[in-house]
PDB file of C-alpha atoms in Angstrom:
ATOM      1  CA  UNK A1125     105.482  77.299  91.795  1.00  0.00           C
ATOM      2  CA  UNK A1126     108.725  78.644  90.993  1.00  0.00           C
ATOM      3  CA  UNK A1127     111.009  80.212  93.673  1.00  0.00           C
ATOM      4  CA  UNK A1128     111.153  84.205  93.192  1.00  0.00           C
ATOM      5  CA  UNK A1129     114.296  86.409  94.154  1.00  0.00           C
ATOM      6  CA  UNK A1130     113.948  89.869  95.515  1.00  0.00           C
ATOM      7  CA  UNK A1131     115.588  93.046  97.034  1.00  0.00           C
ATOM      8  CA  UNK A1132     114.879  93.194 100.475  1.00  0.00           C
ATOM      9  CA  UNK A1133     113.901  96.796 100.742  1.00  0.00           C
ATOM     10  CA  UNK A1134     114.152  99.788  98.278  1.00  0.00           C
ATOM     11  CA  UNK A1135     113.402 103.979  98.558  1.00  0.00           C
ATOM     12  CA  UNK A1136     111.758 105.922  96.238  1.00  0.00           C
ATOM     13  CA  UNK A1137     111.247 109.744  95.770  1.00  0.00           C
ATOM     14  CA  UNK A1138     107.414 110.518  95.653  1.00  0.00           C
ATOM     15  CA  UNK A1139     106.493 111.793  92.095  1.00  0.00           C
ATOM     16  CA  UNK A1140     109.447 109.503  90.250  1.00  0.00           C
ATOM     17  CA  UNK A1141     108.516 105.970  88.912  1.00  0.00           C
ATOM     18  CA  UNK A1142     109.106 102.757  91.333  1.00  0.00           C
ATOM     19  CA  UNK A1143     111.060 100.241  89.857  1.00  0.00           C
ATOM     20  CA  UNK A1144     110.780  96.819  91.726  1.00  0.00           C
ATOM     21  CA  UNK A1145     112.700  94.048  90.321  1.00  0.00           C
ATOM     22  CA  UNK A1146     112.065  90.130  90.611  1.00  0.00           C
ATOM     23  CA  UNK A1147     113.909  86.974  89.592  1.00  0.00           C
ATOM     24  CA  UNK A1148     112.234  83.783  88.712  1.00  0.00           C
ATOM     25  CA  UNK A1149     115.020  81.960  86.618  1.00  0.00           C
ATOM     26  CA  UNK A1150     112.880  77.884  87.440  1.00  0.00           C
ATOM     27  CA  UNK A1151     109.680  79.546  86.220  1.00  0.00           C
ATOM     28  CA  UNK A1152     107.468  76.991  83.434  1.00  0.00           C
ATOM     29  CA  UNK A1153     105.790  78.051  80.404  1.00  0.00           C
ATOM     30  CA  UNK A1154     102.588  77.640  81.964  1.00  0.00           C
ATOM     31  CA  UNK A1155     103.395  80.092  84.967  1.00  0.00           C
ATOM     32  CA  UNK A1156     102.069  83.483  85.340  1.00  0.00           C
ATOM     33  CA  UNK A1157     104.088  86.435  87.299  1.00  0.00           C
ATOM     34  CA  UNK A1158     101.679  88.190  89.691  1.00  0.00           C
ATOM     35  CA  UNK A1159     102.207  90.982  92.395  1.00  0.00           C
ATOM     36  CA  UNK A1160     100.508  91.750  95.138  1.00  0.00           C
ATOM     37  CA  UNK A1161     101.474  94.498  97.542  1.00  0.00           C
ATOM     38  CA  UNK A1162     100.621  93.989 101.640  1.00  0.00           C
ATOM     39  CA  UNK A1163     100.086  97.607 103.008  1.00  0.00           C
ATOM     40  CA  UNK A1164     100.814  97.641 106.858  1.00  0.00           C
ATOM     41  CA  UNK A1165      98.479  95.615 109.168  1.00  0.00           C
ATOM     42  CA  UNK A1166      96.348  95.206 105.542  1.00  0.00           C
ATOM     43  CA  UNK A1167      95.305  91.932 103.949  1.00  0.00           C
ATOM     44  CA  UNK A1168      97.634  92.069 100.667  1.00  0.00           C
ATOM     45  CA  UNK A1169      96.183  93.547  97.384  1.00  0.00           C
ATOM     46  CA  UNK A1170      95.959  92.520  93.882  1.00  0.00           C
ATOM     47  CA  UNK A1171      98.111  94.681  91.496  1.00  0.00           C
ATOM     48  CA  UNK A1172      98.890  93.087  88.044  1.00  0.00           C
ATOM     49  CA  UNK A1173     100.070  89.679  86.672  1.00  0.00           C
ATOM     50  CA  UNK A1174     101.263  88.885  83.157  1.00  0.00           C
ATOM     51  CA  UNK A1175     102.391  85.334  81.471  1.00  0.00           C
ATOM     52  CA  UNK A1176     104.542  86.499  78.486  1.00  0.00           C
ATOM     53  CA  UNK A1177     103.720  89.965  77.292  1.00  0.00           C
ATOM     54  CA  UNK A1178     104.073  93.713  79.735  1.00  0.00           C
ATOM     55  CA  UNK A1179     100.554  94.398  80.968  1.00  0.00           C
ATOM     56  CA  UNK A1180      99.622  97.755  82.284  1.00  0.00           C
ATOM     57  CA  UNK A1181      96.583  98.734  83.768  1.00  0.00           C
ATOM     58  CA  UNK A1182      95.673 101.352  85.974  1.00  0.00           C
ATOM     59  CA  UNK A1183      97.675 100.723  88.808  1.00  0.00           C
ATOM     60  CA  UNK A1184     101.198  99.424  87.577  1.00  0.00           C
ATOM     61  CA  UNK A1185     103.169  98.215  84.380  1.00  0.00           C
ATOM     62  CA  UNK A1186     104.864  94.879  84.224  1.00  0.00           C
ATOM     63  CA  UNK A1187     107.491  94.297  82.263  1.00  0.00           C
ATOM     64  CA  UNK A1188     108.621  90.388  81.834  1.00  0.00           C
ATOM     65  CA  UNK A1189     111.903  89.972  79.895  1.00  0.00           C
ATOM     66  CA  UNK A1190     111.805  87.865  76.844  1.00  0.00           C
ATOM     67  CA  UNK A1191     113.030  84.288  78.455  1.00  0.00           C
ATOM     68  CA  UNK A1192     110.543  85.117  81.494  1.00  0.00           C
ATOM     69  CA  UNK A1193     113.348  84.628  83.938  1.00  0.00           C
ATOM     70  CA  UNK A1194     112.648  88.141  85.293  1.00  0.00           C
ATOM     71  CA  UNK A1195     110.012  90.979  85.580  1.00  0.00           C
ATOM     72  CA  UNK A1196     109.638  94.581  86.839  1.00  0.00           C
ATOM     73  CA  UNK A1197     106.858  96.004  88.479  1.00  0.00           C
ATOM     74  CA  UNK A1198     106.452  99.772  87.529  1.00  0.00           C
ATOM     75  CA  UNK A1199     104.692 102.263  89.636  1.00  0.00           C
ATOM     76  CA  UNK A1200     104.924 104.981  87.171  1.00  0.00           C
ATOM     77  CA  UNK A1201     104.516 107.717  89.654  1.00  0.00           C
ATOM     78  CA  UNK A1202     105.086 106.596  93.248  1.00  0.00           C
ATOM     79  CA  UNK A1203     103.085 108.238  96.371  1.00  0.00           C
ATOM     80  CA  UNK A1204     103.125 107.859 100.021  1.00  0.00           C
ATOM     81  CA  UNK A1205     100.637 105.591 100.246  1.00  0.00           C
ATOM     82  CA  UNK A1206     102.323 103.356  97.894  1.00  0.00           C
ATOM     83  CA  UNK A1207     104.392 102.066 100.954  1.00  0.00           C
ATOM     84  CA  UNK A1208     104.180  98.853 101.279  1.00  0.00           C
ATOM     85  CA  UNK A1209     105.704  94.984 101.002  1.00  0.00           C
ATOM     86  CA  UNK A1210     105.020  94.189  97.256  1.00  0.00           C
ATOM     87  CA  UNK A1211     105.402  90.377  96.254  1.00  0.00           C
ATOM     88  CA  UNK A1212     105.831  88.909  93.107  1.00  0.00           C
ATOM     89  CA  UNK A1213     104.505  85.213  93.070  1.00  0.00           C
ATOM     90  CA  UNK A1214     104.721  82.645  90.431  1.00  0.00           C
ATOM     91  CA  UNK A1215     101.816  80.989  89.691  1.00  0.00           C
ATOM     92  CA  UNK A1216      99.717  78.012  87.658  1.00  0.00           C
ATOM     93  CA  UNK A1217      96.901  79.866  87.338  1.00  0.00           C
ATOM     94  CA  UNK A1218      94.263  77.248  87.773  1.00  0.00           C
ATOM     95  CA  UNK A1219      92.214  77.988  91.654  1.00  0.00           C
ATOM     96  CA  UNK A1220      95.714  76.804  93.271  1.00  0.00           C
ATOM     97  CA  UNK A1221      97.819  78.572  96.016  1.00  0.00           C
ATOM     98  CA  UNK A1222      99.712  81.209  96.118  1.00  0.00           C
ATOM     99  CA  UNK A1223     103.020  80.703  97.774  1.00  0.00           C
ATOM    100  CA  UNK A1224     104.604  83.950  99.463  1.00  0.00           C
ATOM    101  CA  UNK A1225     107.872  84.958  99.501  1.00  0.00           C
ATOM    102  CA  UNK A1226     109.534  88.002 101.708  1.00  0.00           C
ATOM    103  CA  UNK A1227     108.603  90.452  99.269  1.00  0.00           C
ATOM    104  CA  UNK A1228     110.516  93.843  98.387  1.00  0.00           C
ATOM    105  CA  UNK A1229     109.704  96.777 100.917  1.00  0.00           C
ATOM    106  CA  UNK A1230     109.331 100.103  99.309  1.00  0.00           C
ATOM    107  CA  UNK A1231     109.390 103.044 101.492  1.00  0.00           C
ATOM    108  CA  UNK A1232     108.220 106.204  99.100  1.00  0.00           C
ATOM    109  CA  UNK A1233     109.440 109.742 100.270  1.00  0.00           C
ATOM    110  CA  UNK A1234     109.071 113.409 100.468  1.00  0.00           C
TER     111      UNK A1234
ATOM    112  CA  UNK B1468      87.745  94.649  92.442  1.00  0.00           C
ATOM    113  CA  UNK B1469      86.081  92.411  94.533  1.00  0.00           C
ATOM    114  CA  UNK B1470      85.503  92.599  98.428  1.00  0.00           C
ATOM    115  CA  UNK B1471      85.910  90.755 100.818  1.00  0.00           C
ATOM    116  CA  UNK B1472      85.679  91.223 104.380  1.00  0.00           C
ATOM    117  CA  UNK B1473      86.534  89.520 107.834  1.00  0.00           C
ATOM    118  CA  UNK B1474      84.724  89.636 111.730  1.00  0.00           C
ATOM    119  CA  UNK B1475      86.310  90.675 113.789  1.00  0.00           C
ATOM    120  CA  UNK B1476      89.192  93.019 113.190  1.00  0.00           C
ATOM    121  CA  UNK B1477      90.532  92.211 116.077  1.00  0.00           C
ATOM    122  CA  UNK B1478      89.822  89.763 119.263  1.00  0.00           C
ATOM    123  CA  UNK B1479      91.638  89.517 122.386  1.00  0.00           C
ATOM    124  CA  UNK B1480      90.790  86.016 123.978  1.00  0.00           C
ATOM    125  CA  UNK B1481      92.126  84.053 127.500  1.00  0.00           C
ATOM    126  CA  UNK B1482      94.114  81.368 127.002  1.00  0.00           C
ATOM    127  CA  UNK B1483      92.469  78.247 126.826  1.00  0.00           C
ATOM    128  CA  UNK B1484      89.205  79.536 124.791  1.00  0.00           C
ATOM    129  CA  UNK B1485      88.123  78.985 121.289  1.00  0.00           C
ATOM    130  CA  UNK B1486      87.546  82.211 118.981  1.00  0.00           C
ATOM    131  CA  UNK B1487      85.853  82.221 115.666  1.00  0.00           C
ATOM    132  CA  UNK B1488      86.825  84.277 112.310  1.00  0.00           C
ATOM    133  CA  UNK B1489      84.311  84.477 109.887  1.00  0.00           C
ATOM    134  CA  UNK B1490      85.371  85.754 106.417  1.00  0.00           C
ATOM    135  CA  UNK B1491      82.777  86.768 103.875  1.00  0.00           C
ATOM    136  CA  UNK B1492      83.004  87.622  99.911  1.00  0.00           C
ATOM    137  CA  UNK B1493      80.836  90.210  99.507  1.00  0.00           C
ATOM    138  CA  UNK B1494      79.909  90.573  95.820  1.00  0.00           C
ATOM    139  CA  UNK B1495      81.494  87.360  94.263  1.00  0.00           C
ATOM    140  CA  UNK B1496      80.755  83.563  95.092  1.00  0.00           C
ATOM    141  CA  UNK B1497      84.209  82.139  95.986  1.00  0.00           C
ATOM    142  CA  UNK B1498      84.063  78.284  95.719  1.00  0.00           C
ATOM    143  CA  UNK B1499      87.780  78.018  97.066  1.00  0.00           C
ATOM    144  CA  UNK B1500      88.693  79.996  99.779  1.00  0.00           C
ATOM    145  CA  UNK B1501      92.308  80.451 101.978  1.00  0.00           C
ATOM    146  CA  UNK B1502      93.116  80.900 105.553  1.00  0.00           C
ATOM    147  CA  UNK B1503      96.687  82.553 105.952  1.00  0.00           C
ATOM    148  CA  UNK B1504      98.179  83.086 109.279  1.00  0.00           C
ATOM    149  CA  UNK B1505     101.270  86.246 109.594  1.00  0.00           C
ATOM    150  CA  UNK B1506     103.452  86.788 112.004  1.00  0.00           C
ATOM    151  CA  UNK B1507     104.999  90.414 112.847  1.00  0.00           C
ATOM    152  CA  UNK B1508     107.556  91.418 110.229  1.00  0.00           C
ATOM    153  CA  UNK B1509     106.769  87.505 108.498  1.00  0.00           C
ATOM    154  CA  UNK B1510     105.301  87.065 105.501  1.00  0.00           C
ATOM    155  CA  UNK B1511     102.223  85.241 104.875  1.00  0.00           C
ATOM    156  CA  UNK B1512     101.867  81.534 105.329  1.00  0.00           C
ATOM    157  CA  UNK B1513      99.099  79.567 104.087  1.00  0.00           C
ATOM    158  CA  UNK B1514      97.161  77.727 106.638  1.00  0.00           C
ATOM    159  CA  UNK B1515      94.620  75.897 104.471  1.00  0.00           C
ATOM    160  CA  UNK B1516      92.734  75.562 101.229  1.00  0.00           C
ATOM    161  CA  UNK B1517      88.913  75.390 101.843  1.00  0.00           C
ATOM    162  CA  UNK B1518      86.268  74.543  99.099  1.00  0.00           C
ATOM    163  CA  UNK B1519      83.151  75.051  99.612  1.00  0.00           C
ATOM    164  CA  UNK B1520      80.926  71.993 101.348  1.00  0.00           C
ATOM    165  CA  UNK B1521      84.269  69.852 101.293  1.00  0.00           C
ATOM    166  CA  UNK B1522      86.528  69.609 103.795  1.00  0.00           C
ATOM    167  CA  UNK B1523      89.554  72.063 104.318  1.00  0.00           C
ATOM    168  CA  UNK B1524      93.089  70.479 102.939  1.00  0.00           C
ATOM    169  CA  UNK B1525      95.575  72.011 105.879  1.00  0.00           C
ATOM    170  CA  UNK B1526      99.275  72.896 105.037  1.00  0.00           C
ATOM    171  CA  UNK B1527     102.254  70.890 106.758  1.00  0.00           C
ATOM    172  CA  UNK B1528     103.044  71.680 110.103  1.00  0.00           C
ATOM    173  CA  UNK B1529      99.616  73.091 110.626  1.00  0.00           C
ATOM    174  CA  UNK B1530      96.836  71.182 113.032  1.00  0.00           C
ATOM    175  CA  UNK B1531      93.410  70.597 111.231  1.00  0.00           C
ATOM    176  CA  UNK B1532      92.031  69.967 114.964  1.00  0.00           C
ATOM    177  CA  UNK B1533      92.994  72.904 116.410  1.00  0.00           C
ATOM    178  CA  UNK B1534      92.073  75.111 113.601  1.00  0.00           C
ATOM    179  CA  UNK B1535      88.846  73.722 112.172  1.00  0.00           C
ATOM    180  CA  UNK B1536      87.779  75.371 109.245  1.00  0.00           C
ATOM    181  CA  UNK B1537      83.995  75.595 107.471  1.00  0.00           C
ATOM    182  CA  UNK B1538      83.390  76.421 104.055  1.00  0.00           C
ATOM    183  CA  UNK B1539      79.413  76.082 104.157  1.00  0.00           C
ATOM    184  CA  UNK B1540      78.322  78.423 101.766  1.00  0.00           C
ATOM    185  CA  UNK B1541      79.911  79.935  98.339  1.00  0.00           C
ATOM    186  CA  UNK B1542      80.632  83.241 100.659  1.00  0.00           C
ATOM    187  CA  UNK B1543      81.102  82.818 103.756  1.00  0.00           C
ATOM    188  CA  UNK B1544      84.186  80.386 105.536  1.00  0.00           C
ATOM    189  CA  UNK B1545      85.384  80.297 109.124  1.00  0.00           C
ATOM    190  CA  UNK B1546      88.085  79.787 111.394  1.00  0.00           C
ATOM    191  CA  UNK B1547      87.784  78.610 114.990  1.00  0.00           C
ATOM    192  CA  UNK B1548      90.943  78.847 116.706  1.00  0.00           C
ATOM    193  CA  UNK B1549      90.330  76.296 119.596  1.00  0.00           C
ATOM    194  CA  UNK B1550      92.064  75.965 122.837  1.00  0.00           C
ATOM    195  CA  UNK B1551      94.155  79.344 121.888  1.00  0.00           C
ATOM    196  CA  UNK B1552      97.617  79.258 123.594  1.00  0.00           C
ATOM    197  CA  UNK B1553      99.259  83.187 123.524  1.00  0.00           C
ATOM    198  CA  UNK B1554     101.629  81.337 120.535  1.00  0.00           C
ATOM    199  CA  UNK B1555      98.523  81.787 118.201  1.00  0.00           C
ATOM    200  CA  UNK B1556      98.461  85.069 118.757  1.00  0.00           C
ATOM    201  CA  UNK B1557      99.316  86.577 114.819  1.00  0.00           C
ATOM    202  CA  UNK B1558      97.304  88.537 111.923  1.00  0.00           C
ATOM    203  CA  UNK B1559      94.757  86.147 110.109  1.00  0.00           C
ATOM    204  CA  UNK B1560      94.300  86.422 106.632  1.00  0.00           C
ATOM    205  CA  UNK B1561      91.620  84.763 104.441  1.00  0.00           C
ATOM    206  CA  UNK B1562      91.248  85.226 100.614  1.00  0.00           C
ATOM    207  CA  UNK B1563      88.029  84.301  98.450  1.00  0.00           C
ATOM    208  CA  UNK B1564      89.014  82.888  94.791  1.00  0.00           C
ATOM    209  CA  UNK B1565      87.647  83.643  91.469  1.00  0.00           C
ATOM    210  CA  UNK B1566      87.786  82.742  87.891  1.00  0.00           C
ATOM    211  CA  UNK B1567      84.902  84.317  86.576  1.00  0.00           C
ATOM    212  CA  UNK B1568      87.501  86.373  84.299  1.00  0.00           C
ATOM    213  CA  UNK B1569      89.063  83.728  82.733  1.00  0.00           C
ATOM    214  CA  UNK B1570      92.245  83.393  84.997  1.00  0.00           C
ATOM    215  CA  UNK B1571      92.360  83.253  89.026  1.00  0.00           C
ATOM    216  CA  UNK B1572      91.740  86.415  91.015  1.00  0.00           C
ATOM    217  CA  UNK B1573      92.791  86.252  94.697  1.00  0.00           C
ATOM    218  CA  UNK B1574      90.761  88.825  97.077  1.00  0.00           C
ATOM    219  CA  UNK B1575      92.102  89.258 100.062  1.00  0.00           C
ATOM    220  CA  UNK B1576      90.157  89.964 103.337  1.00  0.00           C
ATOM    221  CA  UNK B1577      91.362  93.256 105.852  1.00  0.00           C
ATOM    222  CA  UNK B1578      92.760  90.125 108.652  1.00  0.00           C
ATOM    223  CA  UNK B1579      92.039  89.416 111.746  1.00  0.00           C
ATOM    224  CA  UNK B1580      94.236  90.504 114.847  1.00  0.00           C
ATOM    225  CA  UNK B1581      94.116  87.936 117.736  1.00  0.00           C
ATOM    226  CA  UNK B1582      95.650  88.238 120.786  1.00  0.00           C
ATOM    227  CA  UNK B1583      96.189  85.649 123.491  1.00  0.00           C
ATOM    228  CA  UNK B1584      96.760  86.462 126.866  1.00  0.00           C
TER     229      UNK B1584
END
């Protein structure tokens, strides 16, 4: 799987949208972008994943840039409890493992 | 989205003993599943893969005889930390896997918190 790059920790402002960046510049054709987001002392949770085209569904957006070499993760309208360690993985797709990185920390505030 | 859960939450143990995780997918069989192992502000590192009625493939680094793994049954896999030394102590994470979508879905379980003392 290819290696992912990013930030180390971001803030956002409860009520705006949560912007979380991630490079993955080695990634294959055949590689899907997923996130997952670890909530304190919480196993991590599924959020979205997306191979070529932006997905959205009810939790987040994902935008992946035309040559796939990076995506955003959108959390259109951050809360508290959207605090967490979110992780953006590369992955084959086919029952293999996923390979975690040190994931971006969002604090959301008041 | 699926659910899957792990027993116990938490387990304090003596050095020296042997504690079993269990980790159960509730409503979904999950023919592959994964034991993770987290240290305090790590991220997660993957243990072992486990299919069902095979045996576990371990990660480098990580000893298939002290951590023996069973996968006996499409929803239900365990962990048996044997002879735990207070360095095992750490957050223990399984996840069932399914494709019944068309593409893999990873649950993850709530973890286990051991402590060795």
């Amino acid at each position: 799987d290819a290696k992912t790059t990013q930030p180390t920790s971001m803030d956002c402002a409860e009520g705006r949208a949560a912007n979380l960046p991630c490079n993955h510049s080695t990634i294959s054709g055949n590689e899907y972008v997923y996130w997952y987001r670890q909530i304190h002392s919480q196993g991590p949770q599924y959020i979205i994943h997306g191979l070529k085209n932006n997905e959205t569904n009810e939790m987040a957006s994902l935008i992946i840039t035309e040559d796939r070499k990076s995506s955003t993760l959108i959390l259109p309208h951050a809360t508290l409890r959207d605090t967490a360690v979110y992780y953006c993985i590369t992955h084959h797709g086919t029952a293999s493992k996923l390979t975690f990185g040190t994931g971006t920390r969002l604090q959301v505030t008041l | 989205g699926a659910v899957v859960s792990q027993h116990p939450s938490w387990v304090i143990c003596k050095s020296g003993t042997s504690v079993k995780i269990e980790c159960r997918s509730l409503d979904f069989q999950a023919t592959t599943m994964f034991w993770y192992r987290q240290f305090p502000k790590q991220s997660l590192m993957l243990m072992a893969t486990s299919n069902e009625g095979s045996k576990a493939t371990y990660e480098q680094g990580v000893e298939k005889d002290k951590f023996l793994i069973n996968h006996a049954s499409l929803t239900l896999s365990t962990l048996t930390v044997t002879s735990a030394h207070p360095e095992d102590s750490s957050f223990y994470i399984c996840s069932g896997l399914t494709t019944a979508r068309g593409y893999d879905e990873q649950y993850f379980g709530p973890g286990t918190r051991l402590t060795v003392t």
